[in-house]
XYZ file of C-alpha atoms in Angstrom:
357
model
C 107.030 46.366 112.839
C 108.883 43.563 111.110
C 106.679 40.962 112.803
C 103.525 42.734 111.635
C 104.895 42.994 108.094
C 105.717 39.289 108.080
C 102.180 38.381 109.188
C 100.889 40.265 106.125
C 103.206 38.219 103.911
C 102.226 34.917 105.512
C 98.486 35.573 105.426
C 98.368 36.740 101.810
C 100.567 34.961 99.243
C 99.845 37.737 96.721
C 101.027 40.459 99.068
C 104.186 42.449 98.462
C 105.365 45.824 99.673
C 108.197 48.086 100.734
C 108.346 49.914 104.076
C 110.914 52.539 105.019
C 111.412 54.739 108.071
C 113.935 57.500 108.761
C 114.491 58.989 112.211
C 116.312 62.299 112.508
C 117.463 61.820 108.936
C 118.918 58.323 109.365
C 117.323 55.248 107.823
C 116.315 52.937 110.673
C 113.999 50.493 108.914
C 113.802 49.017 105.423
C 111.468 46.095 104.784
C 110.831 44.479 101.405
C 108.745 41.404 100.728
C 106.773 39.674 98.014
C 107.531 38.304 94.580
C 109.145 40.530 91.989
C 109.771 43.524 94.248
C 113.130 44.783 95.492
C 114.251 47.783 97.499
C 115.186 49.520 94.261
C 111.878 48.844 92.502
C 109.646 51.817 91.749
C 105.975 51.854 90.880
C 103.043 54.254 90.719
C 102.339 56.044 94.003
C 99.355 58.049 92.711
C 98.403 60.955 94.998
C 101.548 60.626 97.081
C 102.720 62.754 94.152
C 100.708 65.656 95.591
C 102.930 65.602 98.653
C 105.978 66.053 96.434
C 104.292 68.975 94.685
C 103.413 70.448 98.081
C 107.094 70.442 99.038
C 107.796 72.599 95.977
C 105.008 74.968 97.048
C 106.615 75.078 100.496
C 109.950 76.093 98.972
C 108.245 78.915 97.064
C 106.609 80.100 100.303
C 109.938 79.901 102.132
C 111.694 81.848 99.385
C 109.069 84.601 99.524
C 107.801 83.897 96.013
C 104.350 82.575 96.973
C 102.013 84.269 99.451
C 99.365 81.882 100.754
C 97.136 84.833 101.664
C 97.244 86.406 98.194
C 94.383 86.070 95.753
C 94.957 83.338 93.178
C 94.457 86.018 90.490
C 97.632 87.743 91.745
C 99.577 84.981 89.996
C 96.937 83.640 87.607
C 94.823 86.558 86.284
C 92.629 84.324 84.099
C 91.349 82.449 87.156
C 88.024 84.311 87.317
C 84.298 83.731 87.057
C 81.865 81.918 89.307
C 83.507 83.355 92.413
C 86.997 82.057 91.588
C 88.350 85.612 91.654
C 87.730 85.797 95.448
C 89.733 82.664 96.237
C 92.969 82.854 98.239
C 95.954 80.678 97.377
C 95.602 78.780 100.669
C 91.959 78.026 99.806
C 92.835 76.849 96.300
C 95.497 74.553 97.744
C 93.205 73.090 100.404
C 90.531 71.717 98.079
C 88.064 74.606 98.387
C 87.893 75.797 94.757
C 85.017 73.590 93.560
C 87.037 72.753 90.428
C 87.412 69.019 90.871
C 87.168 68.523 87.098
C 84.923 69.347 84.155
C 81.800 67.410 83.094
C 83.261 66.377 79.731
C 86.368 65.060 81.469
C 90.019 65.020 80.522
C 91.783 62.330 78.533
C 94.600 60.805 80.609
C 97.178 62.185 78.161
C 95.814 65.712 78.721
C 97.690 65.803 82.024
C 100.938 65.730 80.053
C 100.061 69.305 78.976
C 99.328 70.958 82.293
C 99.013 74.561 80.975
C 96.255 73.468 78.588
C 94.335 71.749 81.406
C 94.877 74.821 83.600
C 93.379 77.073 80.920
C 90.255 74.888 80.730
C 89.891 74.911 84.521
C 90.319 78.696 84.673
C 87.402 79.041 82.271
C 85.211 76.456 84.030
C 82.306 77.052 86.392
C 82.963 75.745 89.934
C 80.724 72.958 91.242
C 80.195 74.903 94.487
C 80.800 78.488 95.568
C 84.586 78.706 96.020
C 85.556 78.860 99.660
C 82.144 77.722 100.948
C 83.001 74.010 101.152
C 85.809 71.613 100.360
C 86.119 68.376 98.442
C 89.098 66.343 97.278
C 90.503 67.697 94.001
C 92.023 64.362 93.022
C 93.145 65.178 89.492
C 93.249 68.971 89.480
C 95.297 69.813 92.586
C 98.507 69.014 90.738
C 97.447 71.293 87.896
C 96.868 74.164 90.344
C 100.358 73.711 91.819
C 101.982 73.366 88.417
C 100.312 76.486 87.031
C 101.216 78.617 90.056
C 104.798 77.375 89.924
C 105.122 78.057 86.188
C 103.692 81.564 86.456
C 105.823 82.501 89.474
C 109.160 80.993 88.438
C 108.913 80.321 84.703
C 109.903 76.721 85.489
C 107.929 73.495 85.582
C 107.177 72.241 89.074
C 108.690 68.904 88.074
C 111.999 70.563 87.171
C 112.221 72.442 90.479
C 111.372 69.245 92.352
C 114.122 67.381 90.488
C 116.761 70.097 90.889
C 116.107 71.223 94.457
C 114.593 68.188 96.176
C 114.936 64.799 94.502
C 118.413 64.923 93.023
C 120.135 66.410 96.111
C 118.453 63.817 98.318
C 119.161 60.897 95.982
C 115.621 59.644 96.566
C 113.938 57.132 94.265
C 110.778 59.244 94.100
C 110.202 60.801 90.695
C 107.821 63.346 89.225
C 108.772 62.290 85.727
C 110.617 58.968 85.484
C 113.734 59.359 83.295
C 114.365 56.818 80.551
C 117.565 55.683 82.270
C 115.557 54.699 85.374
C 112.923 52.711 83.462
C 114.604 49.432 84.417
C 113.408 50.010 87.984
C 109.738 50.382 87.039
C 107.251 47.724 88.051
C 103.818 48.067 86.460
C 100.784 48.373 88.719
C 98.604 45.236 88.398
C 95.200 46.747 87.676
C 91.982 44.749 87.751
C 89.982 44.773 84.526
C 86.793 44.301 86.515
C 85.959 47.995 86.420
C 84.225 50.015 89.093
C 82.660 48.337 92.088
C 79.171 49.767 91.881
C 77.897 52.572 89.719
C 79.266 56.093 90.064
C 77.401 58.654 88.005
C 80.089 60.246 85.798
C 78.301 63.607 86.046
C 78.048 63.628 89.852
C 80.575 65.568 91.947
C 82.351 62.292 92.751
C 82.240 61.172 89.129
C 83.655 64.439 87.824
C 86.359 64.452 90.521
C 87.351 60.912 89.590
C 87.208 61.695 85.853
C 85.100 58.530 85.586
C 84.220 59.286 81.995
C 87.895 58.742 81.066
C 87.994 55.156 82.366
C 90.221 53.362 84.891
C 92.708 55.920 86.167
C 94.703 53.294 88.070
C 96.287 52.645 84.677
C 97.933 56.095 84.633
C 101.484 55.164 85.738
C 101.527 52.170 83.394
C 101.690 54.598 80.456
C 105.282 55.535 79.662
C 104.327 59.026 78.417
C 102.312 59.761 81.574
C 104.912 58.610 84.081
C 107.582 60.451 82.063
C 105.594 63.707 82.322
C 105.002 63.165 86.055
C 101.784 65.054 86.811
C 101.832 66.176 90.439
C 98.176 65.142 90.689
C 99.012 61.453 90.571
C 101.613 60.287 88.037
C 104.607 60.099 90.372
C 106.680 56.922 90.473
C 108.736 55.862 93.454
C 109.692 53.468 96.222
C 108.900 53.476 99.932
C 112.458 54.523 100.698
C 112.143 57.268 98.094
C 109.040 58.673 99.789
C 110.521 58.469 103.285
C 113.830 59.932 102.139
C 112.238 62.982 100.500
C 110.180 63.728 103.617
C 113.290 63.280 105.770
C 115.269 65.682 103.592
C 112.471 68.251 103.900
C 111.703 67.935 107.608
C 114.819 66.814 109.505
C 117.600 66.807 106.954
C 119.486 63.690 105.882
C 122.442 62.242 107.768
C 123.202 65.488 109.589
C 122.455 67.907 106.774
C 120.135 70.876 107.298
C 116.460 70.317 106.456
C 115.128 71.865 103.254
C 112.262 73.507 105.131
C 112.397 75.661 108.233
C 110.124 75.010 111.179
C 108.270 78.220 110.299
C 107.634 77.048 106.729
C 106.437 73.640 107.911
C 104.060 75.308 110.374
C 102.669 77.601 107.659
C 102.104 74.722 105.242
C 100.697 72.210 107.706
C 98.194 74.188 109.773
C 94.771 72.683 109.118
C 92.731 74.530 106.469
C 89.802 72.199 105.770
C 88.067 69.858 108.175
C 84.664 68.214 108.106
C 82.422 66.722 105.456
C 84.250 66.302 102.166
C 81.968 67.074 99.194
C 83.673 64.417 97.050
C 84.429 61.643 99.540
C 81.084 62.175 101.327
C 82.948 61.460 104.561
C 85.075 63.227 107.144
C 88.387 64.527 105.873
C 91.057 67.098 106.728
C 93.685 68.989 104.746
C 96.345 71.572 105.372
C 97.945 73.309 102.370
C 97.817 70.378 99.889
C 98.969 67.884 102.520
C 96.541 65.524 104.198
C 96.143 66.108 107.942
C 96.029 63.227 110.376
C 92.844 62.792 112.409
C 90.971 59.976 114.096
C 89.768 57.776 111.263
C 92.819 58.577 109.144
C 95.389 58.843 111.909
C 98.533 58.084 109.954
C 100.619 60.092 112.426
C 100.513 62.600 115.251
C 98.624 65.889 115.041
C 101.840 67.401 113.612
C 102.201 64.834 110.816
C 101.939 65.931 107.192
C 101.966 63.838 104.042
C 99.751 62.188 101.468
C 98.454 58.783 100.501
C 97.783 57.278 97.091
C 94.942 55.379 95.445
C 96.861 52.088 95.584
C 97.287 52.479 99.399
C 100.794 53.935 99.213
C 101.641 56.460 101.941
C 104.399 58.957 102.649
C 104.659 61.456 105.492
C 106.860 63.309 107.962
C 106.000 63.488 111.649
C 107.902 66.165 113.602
C 106.480 64.899 116.906
C 108.508 61.700 116.491
C 111.296 63.034 114.250
C 110.436 60.420 111.644
C 109.512 60.088 108.018
C 107.679 57.071 106.649
C 107.113 55.450 103.282
C 104.921 52.528 102.283
C 104.402 51.255 98.739
C 102.491 48.018 97.996
C 103.171 45.947 94.918
C 99.476 45.940 93.982
C 96.512 48.186 94.888
C 94.964 47.288 98.228
C 91.238 47.176 98.852
C 90.241 49.833 101.356
C 93.299 52.013 100.730
C 95.571 53.401 103.422
C 93.261 52.743 106.419
C 94.511 49.159 106.093
C 98.091 47.900 106.224
C 99.826 51.256 105.835
C 98.066 52.700 108.875
C 98.778 49.595 110.953
C 102.461 49.688 110.074
C 102.614 53.405 110.799
C 100.996 52.875 114.189
C 103.468 50.072 114.927
C 106.412 52.359 114.151
C 105.175 55.001 116.585
C 104.292 52.422 119.251
C 107.809 50.983 118.986
C 109.356 54.410 119.517
C 107.176 55.101 122.541
C 107.898 51.661 124.017
C 111.621 52.271 123.635
C 111.310 55.699 125.254
C 112.706 57.420 122.186
């Protein structure tokens, strides 16, 4: 794995990244390379944030507070109209709602007020009949999780994540970067070149990407947005932070008990959506919030669960190998996670198999 990582550094002088792997709760690999990046640096990890939100949902399921087979209206009575009232929680949380956004879009700062965005989505007309298809809810999935969490517990999802997951694990993976940790933050270098090719802002893909609001790769570079920590994509962390959180959840850290039981992991990670994604216009697969691994996006075994980010960051747990993995590049990578992150992930698993572990 180290040799592969070093070839990336040699072949691209602008390349920099962190890689971290835990096995059975023990850190077995930490790689850092590139200018201006250290093991303690944190940066935007975009939709890897959804994986952190999903772990909070898993805790609510485990504690008997959230029933995946209940109607969404059980917890969120205003979520009606256009067929939304028939939607189950597991369908909402596996990208089947048809509420990828609204045609007029949201300002980036709107995501700092999740209840207000949730109210607008509850009143919106879905872009397809809920439950009849699925498509990646890039900027609304976090809102769904946050609203359910708030209505069930009276607490913000970010606060539960901090109190029950991040702080006990000591992971540098934040949904809301505190002021005292700002010294760790490294801004995401974002190209000013704009979109490659035209995306109609009023198409399904355009609405899902909130194209009308501009370049969303800038989100974590705003102090107010990374401080609020939207679970849709404003999380800030390191590769070790991602891997450490998934280790705490799936295997436990350094001999401690895992946060999630095997039964909870099975309930959250059974595949819910597979096939043609209405937004990506390509094959995709999701369990409850988490991305599922499949050929073409095979970041792990068929038991792996996690999430990637728009800059090609990746975090996951893989019970088949007893590992958790984190990858965070210093700058967005063209092509996303099917590139270096997937190759490094494959190298980790190949190394384990070669060693007979």
